[in-house]
């Protein structure tokens, strides 16, 4: 069900686009890794980023309103919770990945290059995670007040 923009809050509008940006930053950063890293962590991280974006889109398709059923609310809440948990897990993997790359690499130009890339990647992840959490909290309040 689509929602008029005037009826959406900022977090409700932006959480999908921030999840998309997080996925884009994930792809941009991981494309610099050599093929030998694919099975260590690259494929898993790409899959997690895709899951975050997909779950945000599925949650966004269900609008919280006064006539919604408990099942619809729980389904939306489940999608958002999965997206939030996967964003947290992906941020942990990014931390591991940074430590691994920091030990020595030959696929980033210099320390500034990979430092800046990881910084942008983590900023995108934290932005998406905080907006998803904000939507979860707002949904709980709205659903309680509507019932």
Short mmCIF file of C-alpha atoms in Angstrom, two decimals:
data_model
loop_
_atom_site.label_atom_id
_atom_site.label_comp_id
_atom_site.label_asym_id
_atom_site.label_seq_id
_atom_site.Cartn_x
_atom_site.Cartn_y
_atom_site.Cartn_z
CA UNK A 1 0.00 0.00 0.00
CA UNK A 2 1.45 3.38 -0.99
CA UNK A 3 1.48 6.30 1.39
CA UNK A 4 1.27 10.00 0.60
CA UNK A 5 4.54 11.76 1.35
CA UNK A 6 2.69 14.28 3.52
CA UNK A 7 1.63 11.42 5.80
CA UNK A 8 5.13 9.98 6.20
CA UNK A 9 7.71 11.07 8.73
CA UNK A 10 11.31 11.73 7.70
CA UNK A 11 12.54 8.36 8.97
CA UNK A 12 9.67 6.63 7.20
CA UNK A 13 10.70 8.27 3.95
CA UNK A 14 14.46 7.93 4.30
CA UNK A 15 15.06 4.52 5.81
CA UNK A 16 14.71 2.75 2.45
CA UNK A 17 16.99 5.21 0.67
CA UNK A 18 19.59 4.95 3.46
CA UNK A 19 19.46 1.15 3.21
CA UNK A 20 19.99 1.55 -0.53
CA UNK A 21 22.96 3.88 0.07
CA UNK A 22 24.42 1.36 2.50
CA UNK A 23 24.15 -1.34 -0.15
CA UNK A 24 25.78 0.93 -2.74
CA UNK A 25 28.68 1.76 -0.40
CA UNK A 26 29.09 -1.94 0.34
CA UNK A 27 29.38 -2.73 -3.37
CA UNK A 28 31.69 0.23 -4.02
CA UNK A 29 34.08 -0.82 -1.28
CA UNK A 30 34.04 -4.57 -1.80
CA UNK A 31 34.68 -4.35 -5.54
CA UNK A 32 38.27 -3.38 -4.68
CA UNK A 33 38.90 -6.65 -2.87
CA UNK A 34 40.66 -9.44 -4.79
CA UNK A 35 38.85 -12.62 -5.79
CA UNK A 36 40.67 -14.60 -3.12
CA UNK A 37 38.63 -12.69 -0.49
CA UNK A 38 35.27 -13.57 -2.08
CA UNK A 39 34.70 -16.69 -0.01
CA UNK A 40 36.26 -15.30 3.16
CA UNK A 41 33.84 -12.42 3.62
CA UNK A 42 32.94 -10.48 0.45
CA UNK A 43 30.04 -12.66 -0.74
CA UNK A 44 28.56 -12.83 2.76
CA UNK A 45 28.72 -9.05 3.15
CA UNK A 46 27.13 -8.43 -0.26
CA UNK A 47 24.31 -10.83 0.64
CA UNK A 48 23.75 -9.11 4.00
CA UNK A 49 23.57 -5.67 2.33
CA UNK A 50 21.05 -6.99 -0.19
CA UNK A 51 18.96 -8.51 2.63
CA UNK A 52 18.90 -5.20 4.52
CA UNK A 53 17.67 -3.32 1.46
CA UNK A 54 15.13 -6.01 0.53
CA UNK A 55 13.67 -6.21 4.04
CA UNK A 56 13.36 -2.41 4.20
CA UNK A 57 11.47 -2.42 0.90
CA UNK A 58 9.15 -5.18 2.07
CA UNK A 59 8.50 -3.36 5.36
CA UNK A 60 7.83 -0.12 3.51
CA UNK A 61 5.14 -1.84 1.48
CA UNK A 62 3.09 -2.29 4.67
CA UNK A 63 1.79 0.98 6.08
CA UNK A 64 0.92 1.30 9.77
CA UNK A 65 -2.63 2.61 10.14
CA UNK A 66 -5.55 2.32 12.50
CA UNK A 67 -7.33 -0.45 10.58
CA UNK A 68 -4.32 -2.71 10.13
CA UNK A 69 -4.39 -6.22 11.50
CA UNK A 70 -2.03 -7.52 14.16
CA UNK A 71 -0.57 -9.89 11.58
CA UNK A 72 0.28 -7.02 9.22
CA UNK A 73 1.92 -5.07 12.02
CA UNK A 74 3.91 -8.11 13.14
CA UNK A 75 5.00 -8.80 9.56
CA UNK A 76 6.22 -5.22 9.09
CA UNK A 77 7.92 -5.33 12.49
CA UNK A 78 9.61 -8.62 11.57
CA UNK A 79 10.96 -7.19 8.29
CA UNK A 80 12.31 -4.12 10.09
CA UNK A 81 13.83 -6.19 12.88
CA UNK A 82 15.60 -8.46 10.41
CA UNK A 83 16.93 -5.39 8.57
CA UNK A 84 18.14 -3.85 11.84
CA UNK A 85 19.82 -7.03 13.05
CA UNK A 86 21.51 -7.61 9.68
CA UNK A 87 22.71 -3.99 9.62
CA UNK A 88 24.25 -4.52 13.05
CA UNK A 89 25.87 -7.76 11.90
CA UNK A 90 27.18 -6.15 8.72
CA UNK A 91 28.71 -3.30 10.72
CA UNK A 92 30.48 -5.91 12.87
CA UNK A 93 31.75 -7.61 9.71
CA UNK A 94 32.98 -4.24 8.42
CA UNK A 95 34.93 -3.80 11.63
CA UNK A 96 36.49 -7.24 11.18
CA UNK A 97 37.20 -6.50 7.53
CA UNK A 98 38.90 -3.20 8.43
CA UNK A 99 41.14 -4.95 10.94
CA UNK A 100 41.97 -7.61 8.37
CA UNK A 101 42.82 -5.04 5.67
CA UNK A 102 44.72 -2.93 8.18
CA UNK A 103 47.14 -5.84 8.77
CA UNK A 104 48.35 -5.41 5.21
CA UNK A 105 46.89 -5.18 1.75
CA UNK A 106 47.99 -4.47 -1.76
CA UNK A 107 44.63 -3.72 -3.33
CA UNK A 108 44.00 -0.23 -1.96
CA UNK A 109 46.22 2.58 -3.19
CA UNK A 110 47.23 3.87 0.21
CA UNK A 111 46.11 4.16 3.81
CA UNK A 112 44.08 7.29 3.09
CA UNK A 113 42.15 5.57 0.32
CA UNK A 114 40.96 2.60 2.32
CA UNK A 115 40.52 4.66 5.49
CA UNK A 116 38.18 7.06 3.66
CA UNK A 117 36.30 4.21 1.99
CA UNK A 118 35.70 2.42 5.27
CA UNK A 119 34.70 5.69 6.95
CA UNK A 120 32.05 6.37 4.28
CA UNK A 121 30.89 2.78 4.47
CA UNK A 122 30.46 2.88 8.24
CA UNK A 123 28.67 6.25 8.08
CA UNK A 124 26.20 4.82 5.56
CA UNK A 125 25.67 1.77 7.76
CA UNK A 126 25.10 3.77 10.93
CA UNK A 127 22.70 6.11 9.13
CA UNK A 128 20.64 3.20 7.80
CA UNK A 129 20.68 1.39 11.14
CA UNK A 130 19.56 4.43 13.13
CA UNK A 131 16.72 5.23 10.72
CA UNK A 132 15.51 1.63 10.76
CA UNK A 133 15.53 1.71 14.56
CA UNK A 134 13.63 5.01 14.47
CA UNK A 135 10.95 3.52 12.23
CA UNK A 136 10.62 0.50 14.54
CA UNK A 137 10.08 2.77 17.54
CA UNK A 138 7.69 5.08 15.67
CA UNK A 139 5.65 2.12 14.46
CA UNK A 140 5.30 0.78 17.99
CA UNK A 141 4.04 4.16 19.23
CA UNK A 142 1.71 4.68 16.29
CA UNK A 143 0.26 1.20 16.44
CA UNK A 144 -0.39 1.51 20.19
CA UNK A 145 -2.07 4.91 19.82
CA UNK A 146 -4.17 3.75 16.87
CA UNK A 147 -5.53 0.72 18.72
#
